[in-house]
XYZ file of C-alpha atoms in Angstrom:
782
model
C 0.270 0.225 -0.008
C 0.983 3.302 -0.269
C 0.521 5.187 3.085
C 0.641 9.085 3.978
C 0.775 10.283 7.701
C -0.043 13.731 7.612
C 1.416 15.599 10.415
C 4.590 14.302 11.919
C 3.344 13.999 16.027
C 3.954 10.917 18.203
C 0.045 9.049 16.148
C 1.757 9.068 12.213
C 5.860 8.749 13.262
C 5.014 5.823 15.449
C 2.152 4.320 13.367
C 4.751 4.240 10.126
C 7.289 3.006 11.896
C 5.307 -0.294 12.933
C 3.906 -0.906 9.680
C 7.067 -0.184 8.323
C 8.088 -2.853 10.305
C 6.199 -5.306 10.549
C 5.227 -5.476 5.993
C 8.500 -3.764 4.635
C 7.135 -3.419 1.336
C 4.567 -0.640 1.834
C 5.294 2.568 0.997
C 5.322 5.002 4.113
C 5.981 8.953 3.917
C 5.359 10.938 7.323
C 4.590 14.512 6.053
C 5.664 17.541 8.361
C 5.706 21.523 8.468
C 8.338 21.514 10.461
C 12.666 21.226 9.837
C 13.765 18.132 10.470
C 14.796 17.255 13.998
C 12.877 20.227 15.613
C 9.539 20.756 16.981
C 7.563 22.644 19.605
C 6.847 22.318 22.733
C 8.276 20.964 26.846
C 7.319 17.470 28.052
C 5.504 14.833 27.678
C 4.524 12.558 30.250
C 2.491 8.797 29.627
C 2.669 6.395 31.995
C 4.150 3.058 32.693
C 1.724 0.799 30.973
C 2.124 2.472 27.637
C 5.377 1.620 27.970
C 4.953 -2.112 28.445
C 3.167 -1.682 25.558
C 5.424 0.474 23.564
C 8.576 -2.874 24.258
C 5.768 -5.353 22.852
C 5.572 -3.612 19.561
C 9.351 -1.584 19.232
C 11.821 -2.210 21.635
C 13.944 -0.585 19.678
C 12.430 2.402 19.971
C 11.070 1.645 23.576
C 14.661 0.934 24.940
C 15.900 4.187 23.597
C 12.918 5.967 25.104
C 13.467 4.597 28.375
C 16.455 5.969 28.368
C 15.971 9.244 27.408
C 13.088 9.235 29.894
C 12.635 10.749 33.340
C 10.672 8.681 35.361
C 9.312 9.257 39.019
C 6.910 7.608 41.064
C 5.965 10.429 43.531
C 3.315 13.115 43.736
C 3.675 16.784 45.900
C 1.364 18.809 46.855
C 2.171 22.338 47.862
C -1.210 23.949 49.740
C -1.998 26.785 52.521
C 1.917 25.926 53.764
C 1.612 22.250 54.003
C 4.251 19.848 51.714
C 2.384 16.789 50.589
C 3.900 14.303 49.216
C 2.282 9.933 48.140
C 4.497 7.079 45.655
C 3.706 4.677 43.634
C 1.814 6.871 40.318
C 4.101 5.489 37.951
C 4.730 8.130 34.879
C 7.072 8.744 32.269
C 8.404 12.135 31.111
C 10.332 12.737 28.433
C 10.513 15.824 26.575
C 8.522 16.033 23.216
C 11.327 16.905 20.633
C 14.021 14.160 22.357
C 10.896 11.423 21.741
C 9.709 12.914 18.367
C 13.446 12.722 17.078
C 14.062 9.596 19.030
C 10.464 8.479 16.830
C 12.212 9.836 13.559
C 15.344 8.424 13.652
C 13.825 4.869 14.281
C 11.445 5.333 10.681
C 14.651 6.533 9.097
C 16.300 3.905 10.275
C 13.004 1.582 8.647
C 13.115 2.625 5.249
C 10.340 5.544 5.899
C 10.201 8.107 3.958
C 10.211 11.939 6.103
C 9.225 14.592 4.221
C 10.261 18.127 6.211
C 9.211 21.727 5.985
C 6.041 20.959 4.105
C 2.645 22.802 4.834
C 0.377 20.721 3.706
C -2.648 21.076 2.612
C -4.449 17.865 2.957
C -5.338 14.751 1.287
C -5.793 16.165 -1.548
C -2.356 16.803 -2.166
C -1.741 12.516 -2.390
C -4.186 10.975 -5.055
C -1.714 8.135 -5.476
C -1.997 7.560 -2.168
C -4.478 4.172 -0.325
C -4.244 5.292 3.064
C -3.998 8.423 4.489
C -3.009 9.046 8.312
C -4.660 12.372 9.143
C -2.605 12.827 12.692
C -2.125 17.057 11.377
C -3.341 18.257 15.095
C -6.044 19.492 16.658
C -6.224 22.047 14.050
C -6.324 18.929 11.319
C -6.656 20.505 7.834
C -8.962 17.184 6.650
C -10.865 17.445 9.494
C -11.420 20.941 9.189
C -11.765 19.803 5.158
C -15.284 17.590 5.514
C -16.861 18.257 8.889
C -20.124 16.777 7.968
C -18.265 13.640 7.918
C -16.374 13.857 10.706
C -18.933 15.641 12.782
C -16.341 17.322 15.456
C -17.868 17.895 18.541
C -15.829 20.568 20.501
C -16.334 22.931 23.817
C -13.613 25.124 24.813
C -13.333 25.273 28.451
C -13.026 27.733 30.694
C -10.201 27.919 31.817
C -6.928 29.720 31.291
C -3.013 28.124 31.074
C -0.150 29.086 29.881
C 2.698 26.309 29.173
C 5.925 27.673 30.361
C 9.542 25.544 31.512
C 12.024 26.216 33.796
C 15.407 24.283 35.033
C 15.234 23.488 37.926
C 14.679 20.090 38.147
C 11.576 18.596 40.120
C 11.783 15.055 41.332
C 8.282 14.306 42.116
C 4.933 15.166 39.580
C 4.546 18.189 41.579
C 1.362 20.709 42.272
C 1.533 24.505 43.824
C -2.132 25.841 44.678
C -1.576 29.792 45.112
C -4.547 32.248 46.273
C -4.154 35.380 45.161
C -6.463 38.216 46.149
C -8.688 36.712 43.029
C -8.783 33.722 43.037
C -7.010 30.433 43.097
C -3.691 29.285 40.427
C -2.498 26.127 39.939
C 0.946 24.530 38.416
C 1.454 21.391 37.129
C 5.100 20.743 37.506
C 7.361 17.946 35.997
C 10.685 17.176 34.880
C 11.583 15.866 31.676
C 15.116 15.933 30.909
C 18.203 15.967 33.130
C 18.263 20.229 32.511
C 14.537 21.082 32.229
C 10.614 21.063 34.214
C 7.828 21.797 32.341
C 5.514 23.863 34.249
C 2.434 24.400 33.273
C -0.142 27.821 35.091
C -3.572 27.380 35.436
C -6.532 29.692 37.022
C -9.802 30.255 36.335
C -11.059 33.317 33.863
C -12.275 35.395 35.991
C -9.051 35.516 38.121
C -7.054 35.978 34.130
C -9.066 38.998 33.848
C -9.290 39.941 37.222
C -5.517 40.383 37.204
C -4.884 41.749 34.140
C -3.195 38.445 32.482
C -4.778 39.250 28.820
C -3.610 43.116 28.849
C -0.300 41.680 29.162
C 2.619 40.390 27.101
C 4.177 36.639 27.377
C 7.223 38.317 29.492
C 4.518 39.888 31.962
C 2.653 37.026 32.241
C 6.004 34.946 32.864
C 6.852 37.551 35.569
C 3.451 36.922 36.894
C 4.165 33.384 37.476
C 7.118 33.844 38.500
C 6.500 36.092 41.822
C 3.666 34.265 42.529
C 5.211 30.738 42.417
C 8.737 31.690 43.781
C 8.290 29.660 46.923
C 8.323 26.749 44.621
C 10.818 27.765 42.201
C 12.935 29.166 44.756
C 15.354 31.546 42.818
C 14.963 29.395 39.118
C 13.428 31.251 35.979
C 10.376 31.149 34.003
C 10.931 29.777 30.506
C 8.226 29.859 27.531
C 8.796 28.307 23.682
C 5.957 30.078 22.389
C 7.767 33.263 21.255
C 5.931 33.158 18.066
C 1.955 33.435 19.692
C 1.008 36.151 19.789
C -0.410 38.221 23.032
C 0.196 36.128 26.440
C 0.240 33.283 24.826
C -2.430 32.253 27.942
C -5.075 29.475 26.299
C -8.198 27.553 26.795
C -8.067 23.816 26.715
C -10.471 22.513 23.781
C -12.287 19.395 24.352
C -12.953 17.312 21.043
C -15.208 14.065 20.259
C -15.554 13.270 16.335
C -18.527 11.122 15.871
C -16.974 9.432 12.733
C -12.871 9.040 12.115
C -12.655 7.421 8.583
C -13.773 8.341 5.322
C -13.208 7.794 1.808
C -12.451 10.740 -0.452
C -12.958 9.272 -3.992
C -9.431 8.298 -4.512
C -8.037 7.383 -0.509
C -8.950 6.339 2.698
C -8.448 8.435 5.058
C -8.301 8.364 8.717
C -8.124 10.404 11.915
C -5.461 9.674 14.546
C -3.993 11.654 18.516
C -5.492 14.711 18.566
C -6.619 15.125 14.920
C -9.653 12.711 16.027
C -9.529 13.486 20.641
C -8.310 15.535 22.715
C -7.752 14.474 26.647
C -7.119 17.372 29.003
C -3.558 17.177 30.502
C -4.897 17.275 34.084
C -3.914 13.771 33.228
C -1.118 13.269 30.656
C -2.594 10.951 28.667
C -2.523 13.022 24.887
C 0.166 11.046 24.117
C -0.823 7.447 25.498
C -3.765 7.789 23.163
C -1.627 8.756 20.229
C 0.789 5.981 21.109
C -2.417 4.007 21.723
C -4.156 4.694 18.105
C -1.238 3.973 16.165
C -0.737 0.663 17.461
C -4.559 -0.663 17.115
C -4.621 0.361 13.624
C -1.421 -1.287 13.177
C -2.540 -4.228 15.065
C -6.383 -4.471 12.900
C -3.651 -4.461 9.857
C -2.375 -7.324 11.055
C -5.480 -9.190 12.262
C -7.616 -8.711 8.861
C -5.051 -7.776 6.434
C -2.717 -5.243 4.752
C -3.781 -5.240 1.122
C -6.759 -2.172 -0.374
C -9.443 -4.185 -0.424
C -9.285 -5.039 3.548
C -8.804 -1.076 3.893
C -12.673 -0.459 5.085
C -12.952 -3.293 7.275
C -9.560 -1.652 9.030
C -10.989 1.416 9.647
C -14.161 0.386 10.843
C -12.766 -2.227 13.661
C -10.136 0.289 14.748
C -12.902 2.478 15.031
C -14.646 0.763 17.123
C -12.091 -0.321 19.066
C -10.279 2.612 20.237
C -13.611 4.707 21.127
C -14.406 2.642 23.636
C -10.648 3.346 25.551
C -11.088 7.066 24.342
C -14.038 7.077 25.780
C -13.007 6.030 29.294
C -9.839 8.137 29.022
C -12.239 11.494 27.945
C -14.256 10.629 30.894
C -11.624 10.192 32.904
C -9.883 13.383 32.346
C -12.752 15.683 32.274
C -14.085 14.391 35.723
C -10.268 15.501 36.493
C -10.475 19.003 34.124
C -13.581 19.741 36.136
C -12.132 18.943 39.124
C -9.317 22.454 38.364
C -11.823 24.324 36.950
C -14.433 24.429 39.784
C -10.936 23.933 42.633
C -10.973 27.291 44.489
C -14.825 27.425 44.734
C -15.569 23.902 45.802
C -12.291 22.760 47.420
C -9.638 24.742 47.798
C -11.350 26.824 50.197
C -13.418 24.518 52.630
C -10.806 21.298 52.796
C -8.400 20.353 54.734
C -4.733 20.201 52.983
C -5.257 15.909 54.193
C -7.898 16.082 52.429
C -7.563 18.307 50.000
C -4.818 16.041 48.638
C -7.235 12.621 48.885
C -9.348 14.719 46.456
C -6.512 15.881 44.212
C -5.634 11.835 43.940
C -8.301 11.239 42.599
C -10.112 13.761 40.839
C -10.839 11.156 37.485
C -12.218 8.910 39.799
C -9.715 6.239 37.558
C -8.186 5.994 41.226
C -9.891 4.315 43.959
C -8.866 4.350 48.031
C -8.213 0.577 47.479
C -5.563 1.461 44.337
C -4.369 4.537 46.798
C -2.876 1.266 49.112
C -1.882 -0.511 46.215
C 0.658 2.539 45.350
C 1.170 3.490 48.593
C -0.386 1.802 51.841
C 1.715 4.109 54.066
C 0.173 6.927 53.312
C -3.176 6.209 52.968
C -3.151 3.833 56.397
C -2.349 7.599 57.816
C -4.601 9.241 55.687
C -7.178 6.609 57.143
C -5.965 7.474 60.313
C -6.279 11.375 59.878
C -10.308 10.657 58.490
C -10.964 8.752 61.452
C -9.855 11.143 63.641
C -11.507 13.364 62.685
C -14.825 11.567 63.154
C -14.213 10.819 66.539
C -12.867 7.545 66.605
C -9.868 6.951 68.677
C -6.444 6.101 66.467
C -4.148 5.578 69.542
C -2.034 2.287 68.850
C -0.375 1.614 65.419
C -3.595 -0.769 64.521
C -5.359 -0.639 61.480
C -7.969 1.598 62.536
C -11.722 2.085 59.980
C -11.947 3.240 57.391
C -14.435 6.622 55.613
C -17.313 4.384 54.971
C -17.494 2.462 58.513
C -16.909 5.705 60.289
C -19.871 7.208 61.846
C -21.899 10.115 61.069
C -23.991 12.260 63.565
C -27.244 14.682 62.096
C -28.736 16.128 64.631
C -28.887 14.076 67.652
C -29.775 10.856 65.342
C -26.335 8.641 64.707
C -25.563 6.272 61.758
C -23.180 3.247 63.287
C -21.600 4.397 59.048
C -21.722 5.967 56.193
C -23.986 3.258 54.141
C -28.021 3.993 53.391
C -29.834 1.369 51.637
C -31.700 3.259 49.196
C -35.864 3.435 48.994
C -36.627 0.918 46.738
C -39.944 0.201 45.531
C -41.006 -3.359 46.178
C -44.896 -3.629 45.003
C -45.838 -5.378 47.859
C -48.261 -3.416 49.861
C -51.760 -4.145 50.646
C -53.260 -0.716 51.249
C -50.248 0.618 52.009
C -49.630 -1.598 55.115
C -46.027 -2.501 55.496
C -46.501 -6.934 56.313
C -44.471 -9.355 56.706
C -42.356 -8.700 53.677
C -40.898 -5.469 54.601
C -40.136 -6.514 57.920
C -38.171 -9.418 56.871
C -36.746 -7.779 53.862
C -35.721 -4.669 55.561
C -35.254 -5.898 58.803
C -32.430 -8.175 57.049
C -30.316 -5.446 55.764
C -30.471 -3.788 59.080
C -29.100 -6.635 60.274
C -26.954 -7.132 56.851
C -24.722 -3.976 58.116
C -26.234 -0.822 56.733
C -26.511 2.294 58.432
C -29.731 3.401 57.673
C -32.382 1.658 56.302
C -34.874 3.889 53.732
C -38.317 1.859 53.297
C -39.444 2.305 49.574
C -41.670 6.170 48.702
C -44.172 5.725 51.099
C -47.147 7.896 49.776
C -48.947 10.067 52.334
C -52.693 9.392 50.620
C -54.134 6.765 48.692
C -53.719 8.971 45.850
C -50.896 9.742 46.203
C -49.604 6.043 45.492
C -47.336 4.907 42.268
C -48.633 1.459 41.923
C -51.179 -0.044 43.487
C -48.819 -2.214 45.906
C -46.318 0.870 46.837
C -46.704 1.712 50.998
C -48.121 4.470 52.938
C -48.170 6.474 55.904
C -51.959 8.247 55.937
C -53.617 6.061 58.581
C -52.821 4.665 62.139
C -52.851 1.099 61.360
C -50.109 2.132 59.169
C -47.921 4.184 61.696
C -48.363 1.017 63.797
C -47.063 -1.101 61.454
C -43.908 1.380 60.849
C -43.850 1.356 64.520
C -43.475 -2.267 64.755
C -40.781 -2.358 62.170
C -38.486 0.068 63.686
C -39.056 -1.126 67.392
C -37.650 -3.997 65.013
C -34.269 -2.013 64.195
C -33.687 -1.215 66.909
C -33.578 -3.968 69.351
C -31.530 -5.611 66.841
C -29.159 -3.856 65.095
C -27.269 -0.507 65.252
C -29.338 0.675 62.129
C -31.614 3.596 62.104
C -34.854 3.541 60.515
C -35.321 6.250 57.275
C -39.023 6.787 55.947
C -39.118 8.665 53.310
C -42.511 10.690 52.210
C -44.280 11.506 48.697
C -46.449 12.037 45.973
C -46.383 10.404 42.913
C -48.365 13.449 41.002
C -48.198 12.667 37.457
C -46.715 9.193 38.119
C -49.618 7.982 39.940
C -51.710 4.994 39.128
C -49.832 2.270 37.119
C -49.149 -1.081 37.216
C -46.589 -2.855 39.454
C -43.196 -3.058 37.592
C -43.287 -6.598 36.923
C -47.386 -6.470 34.501
C -45.888 -3.265 32.956
C -43.546 -0.259 34.693
C -45.307 3.251 34.124
C -47.895 1.982 32.649
C -51.631 2.851 33.635
C -53.916 0.091 35.338
C -57.330 -1.049 33.778
C -59.458 -1.386 36.554
C -59.507 0.236 40.008
C -57.610 3.270 39.112
C -57.478 6.981 40.275
C -57.610 10.481 39.268
C -53.953 11.941 39.060
C -52.578 15.879 39.761
C -49.415 17.092 38.555
C -47.876 20.869 38.683
C -48.682 20.854 35.298
C -51.813 19.435 33.094
C -48.644 17.427 31.306
C -48.615 13.056 31.108
C -45.510 10.817 32.248
C -46.553 9.065 28.855
C -48.598 9.711 25.236
C -50.628 6.411 26.843
C -50.988 8.159 30.522
C -53.046 9.714 31.972
C -53.827 13.055 31.716
C -53.439 15.160 35.102
C -54.819 18.234 36.388
C -52.937 21.260 37.270
C -53.271 21.203 40.497
C -55.247 24.004 42.315
C -54.910 25.894 45.738
C -57.195 23.445 47.102
C -55.216 20.927 46.189
C -52.075 22.176 47.170
C -53.722 22.793 50.593
C -55.086 19.218 50.546
C -51.223 17.412 49.647
C -49.643 19.954 51.716
C -52.017 18.419 55.568
C -51.227 14.738 53.774
C -47.366 15.232 54.159
C -47.585 17.099 57.229
C -50.182 13.787 58.896
C -47.642 10.926 57.396
C -44.786 13.524 59.417
C -46.255 13.523 62.135
C -47.344 9.494 62.291
C -43.080 8.609 60.979
C -42.745 10.573 64.155
C -45.044 8.702 65.859
C -43.429 5.222 64.791
C -40.234 5.785 65.782
C -38.222 6.925 62.764
C -34.930 8.460 63.157
C -35.376 10.222 59.836
C -37.286 11.541 57.705
C -36.272 12.100 53.694
C -39.245 14.642 50.808
C -38.906 13.061 47.684
C -38.629 15.783 45.493
C -36.968 13.929 42.587
C -38.282 11.328 38.967
C -40.964 13.711 38.199
C -43.007 12.785 41.274
C -45.653 15.130 42.655
C -43.011 18.035 44.555
C -40.231 17.150 41.446
C -42.587 18.332 38.524
C -42.855 21.652 39.931
C -39.053 21.950 40.211
C -38.120 21.075 36.857
C -39.157 23.544 33.524
C -40.139 20.278 31.038
C -42.915 19.745 34.210
C -44.115 22.759 35.026
C -45.205 25.331 32.062
C -47.550 27.081 35.079
C -47.693 31.281 34.624
C -49.186 31.827 37.751
C -46.290 32.268 41.134
C -45.853 28.686 41.020
C -44.055 28.940 37.891
C -41.536 30.538 35.851
C -38.615 31.352 37.654
C -37.187 28.915 40.084
C -38.026 30.845 43.110
C -41.359 30.730 41.666
C -41.343 26.906 40.369
C -39.933 26.120 44.235
C -42.540 27.875 45.756
C -45.060 24.970 46.852
C -42.364 21.989 47.408
C -41.052 24.912 50.280
C -44.226 25.552 51.019
C -44.509 21.265 51.803
C -40.830 20.882 53.060
C -41.645 23.625 55.903
C -44.623 22.510 57.305
C -43.152 19.372 57.765
C -40.410 20.215 59.282
C -42.375 22.137 61.550
C -43.969 18.891 62.794
C -40.791 16.310 62.387
C -38.829 16.599 65.889
C -36.193 18.692 65.789
C -33.380 16.606 67.195
C -33.978 14.542 63.987
C -33.180 15.416 60.336
C -34.906 15.837 57.471
C -33.663 15.307 53.594
C -34.058 15.546 50.319
C -34.097 13.926 47.635
C -33.436 16.152 44.294
C -33.018 14.957 41.176
C -29.872 17.277 39.656
C -29.711 16.350 36.499
C -32.739 15.648 33.955
C -30.730 14.370 31.285
C -32.794 16.178 28.718
C -32.408 19.848 26.340
C -34.478 21.868 28.406
C -34.236 20.862 32.028
C -32.708 20.965 34.900
C -28.467 20.806 35.236
C -26.240 20.398 37.903
C -26.626 24.405 38.422
C -29.940 24.656 38.526
C -29.891 21.646 41.045
C -27.540 23.578 42.988
C -30.207 26.407 43.330
C -32.987 24.341 44.272
C -30.564 22.776 47.616
C -30.024 26.122 48.860
C -33.263 27.039 48.639
C -33.774 23.596 50.901
C -30.866 24.253 53.302
C -32.547 27.905 53.506
C -35.287 26.544 55.000
C -33.702 24.145 56.971
C -33.392 20.809 55.083
C -30.202 18.973 56.593
C -29.081 17.107 53.673
C -29.634 16.736 50.211
C -29.509 13.457 48.778
C -28.643 14.048 44.778
C -30.209 11.415 42.520
C -31.086 12.053 39.063
C -32.959 11.305 36.269
C -36.825 9.749 35.429
C -38.064 13.549 35.182
C -38.836 13.366 31.716
C -39.442 9.497 29.398
C -37.329 10.744 26.584
C -34.101 11.332 28.897
C -30.724 10.247 27.443
C -28.620 9.758 30.871
C -25.196 9.406 30.514
C -24.321 5.911 32.965
C -20.641 4.787 34.653
C -19.459 3.989 37.466
C -20.476 6.549 39.874
C -21.832 8.484 37.163
C -24.326 10.651 39.705
C -21.520 11.247 42.777
C -20.577 15.068 40.874
C -23.867 15.967 41.597
C -23.717 15.055 45.470
C -19.847 16.560 44.844
C -21.275 19.726 43.392
C -24.343 21.084 45.532
C -21.926 19.424 49.231
C -18.859 21.617 48.684
C -20.482 24.149 47.190
C -23.458 24.832 48.797
C -22.033 23.783 52.329
C -24.615 21.071 53.063
C -24.381 17.380 53.532
C -24.968 14.835 50.666
C -25.870 10.826 49.930
C -24.186 9.961 46.978
C -26.120 7.479 45.103
C -26.209 5.671 41.430
C -23.539 2.695 40.187
C -22.298 2.351 44.349
C -21.756 -1.386 44.316
C -18.096 -1.946 45.691
C -16.716 -0.392 49.289
C -13.808 0.582 47.365
C -16.341 2.847 45.654
C -17.914 4.405 48.910
C -14.491 4.752 50.486
C -13.459 7.190 47.610
C -16.378 8.637 47.794
C -16.699 9.614 51.393
C -12.848 10.179 51.440
C -13.020 12.711 48.879
C -15.435 14.591 50.393
C -17.958 14.268 47.511
C -20.353 12.699 50.219
C -21.055 11.992 53.703
C -23.313 8.576 52.895
C -23.446 6.713 50.257
C -26.436 5.086 49.295
C -26.178 1.780 47.906
C -29.840 0.119 46.031
C -29.652 -3.296 44.091
C -26.476 -4.661 45.165
C -28.741 -4.439 48.847
C -30.873 -6.498 46.557
C -28.609 -9.098 45.648
C -26.848 -9.493 48.836
C -29.029 -8.576 51.978
C -25.331 -8.251 53.889
C -23.864 -6.077 51.465
C -22.032 -4.462 53.954
C -20.607 -6.888 56.177
C -19.369 -8.962 53.171
C -18.004 -5.532 51.400
C -16.143 -5.582 55.073
C -14.208 -9.151 54.934
C -13.555 -8.513 50.741
C -11.094 -5.737 52.018
C -10.084 -7.676 55.124
C -11.607 -5.719 57.849
C -12.491 -8.363 60.879
C -13.702 -6.296 63.236
C -16.703 -4.606 62.455
C -19.377 -6.850 64.110
C -22.352 -9.473 62.968
C -25.369 -9.788 64.623
C -24.440 -12.913 67.157
C -26.764 -15.489 65.758
C -24.078 -15.255 63.304
C -20.880 -15.079 64.329
C -20.400 -18.871 62.798
C -20.898 -17.299 59.955
C -19.070 -14.378 59.881
C -15.534 -16.532 60.305
C -16.195 -19.187 58.009
C -16.955 -16.484 55.604
C -13.832 -14.470 56.426
C -11.797 -17.694 55.856
C -12.687 -18.292 52.802
C -12.579 -14.962 51.578
C -8.362 -14.998 52.694
C -7.723 -18.713 51.039
C -8.859 -17.662 47.814
C -6.807 -14.544 47.482
C -3.821 -16.550 48.256
C -5.368 -18.990 46.027
C -4.923 -16.428 43.262
C -2.038 -15.647 41.091
C -1.108 -12.342 40.314
C -2.029 -11.049 37.147
C 0.326 -11.254 34.147
C 1.883 -7.845 33.331
C 1.771 -5.959 29.954
C -0.108 -7.233 26.293
C -1.300 -10.981 25.758
C 0.590 -12.104 22.369
C -2.523 -12.193 20.577
C -2.673 -8.456 21.426
C 0.549 -7.665 19.783
């Protein structure tokens, strides 16, 4: 084949050398606009894992790169007068110029044609090529020529950054945070050769403007940064290699992903690679990794499917399918890390203590978890666990292992939870006339015995017409309250758990069948009339609700008050008001479901008016020594609906009204929603509300193991974690997760102690029998 790589960055060069090495018969050229052995940039970073892969594919260039790179394991943080360090992180730093020079020499040795000082117009310049690699970077001419084909999705991020260097050598990947009169600045610093370190300075647009950095020339910006970070620079100067850029040289990061990565232009097949196809923020240092991995996977697919011209379409299709998954994973992690730095001042730096700030920074991408930190640096993590436990009233004298974060106690008002795990409210559709019966006693009671700190029943409806289905729990009469009291008494007498009751009204989502008969489908007999903020049905086949008038509001408020009084009489420890998931109170809060034009619609204040009326009425009758939480849908996942910014506004309103905690869920407001699922996908909503609004939160959604919960709580992203489906699968989920992480001090019910010993022994035997996993790519991957 005739192959032309346009752009001599890591992607184009590495693909060229791999293809030429494995199939010398290919005619391969790399076209680069710079001079030979000349390039722009300071150092680049990638992980040890990337080096393992490069050694497998081309040991010759990998060995030379390894000889030239700077490897470090430590991360150091300078923050609020403290200096903290942790190890075991495994990064590689190398000068961009050095890396490209090594790849250029390797290409020449293999017979790849390198064409320098040629500013190509793109694919149209090479009509004889069978395959054109668009590795011409973020400003790719080829991608820009075919926007309707490649469908680039470009987002300009708000922070400003400037890429500098210094001759001071740092022996750790160093982060330095400095507060000014106008906001926080942070420096990302790492050594990449024996003389130089990269020094990236980042800040918000507001701080950038207020300091007048946009009006300075480059030297003015350098002088500003040099003075601000004088302590860490210790007399060394900052340098720039971007004198060709006009103005101050401060940039905004551009996040790019393309809808399609390949195209046939009539003569040649064209495929995007590296920054031409996707970008990942420097906060996790994966741009070079993605480029190298692109090159490896495209080569791998040619090896698998064949190197003839007719195989190109299948190769490109499979290449994109495989790489899109990994790129999405890296971009998601990079987005998390990027957003952490974008809000670090308002959300973390001003409020978190240095120890927790360090933990939050290390886990900012959500790729590094609590137990992963233990593998990297067990001494540091154990020290942090002791600090966290001590802050939460646990005696940490002595040198033994202390409780990890999810097992530390938590108190709100006068309710004291033995740990941070909540059994989330989950509809069972098994009540008759709203009554909590023996099924619920066994179902909920087993989770209390299974170690959950707080056990919620399902949404408990405040009136017969407030139910979602005929099988939903209710709390509108004394008989129901008596059954709840029976359950509360059982839990208090047989466990350390506390009991929460979540009260709510289904609104327009009511009068439907139980889930296994047709979820959200209207009941065929015995239904009831519906009410909502506006006369909008949930489904096209759903009953149209009545838009509530004042009389309806007064009645529903009274129903909530009555339910709260019954919950108090039953001895419940915790009350939650359900204002999420498109139910009645939620329908007032979303512009998708509230189209009212009176004082209950339009602005945030108007839409929250009625839910706040209900909350205040309930708070007035609920015991002052017990907490009330509010469950919010923090994202409607649909255009025109609520976003996390709207949720934060509502959280502030409920906080001001006396709410003790916000239970941060999302979705289920609009049937056509398009959630973006993933591990811990709703935790960022809890993080935002907790640390920007200053109110405790519960994190929910795809939390399925102790590692998740420990990571969330240790970082201060939530105070409690609600676990739903895992609790359905395993009533003793909390006790089992404790055993899995080697925590044997957590008590089990005395009746189950023989099972505890056997369970822990079996886990230890299984762990000892498992051989350590192999490191590096498999033979098939090669």
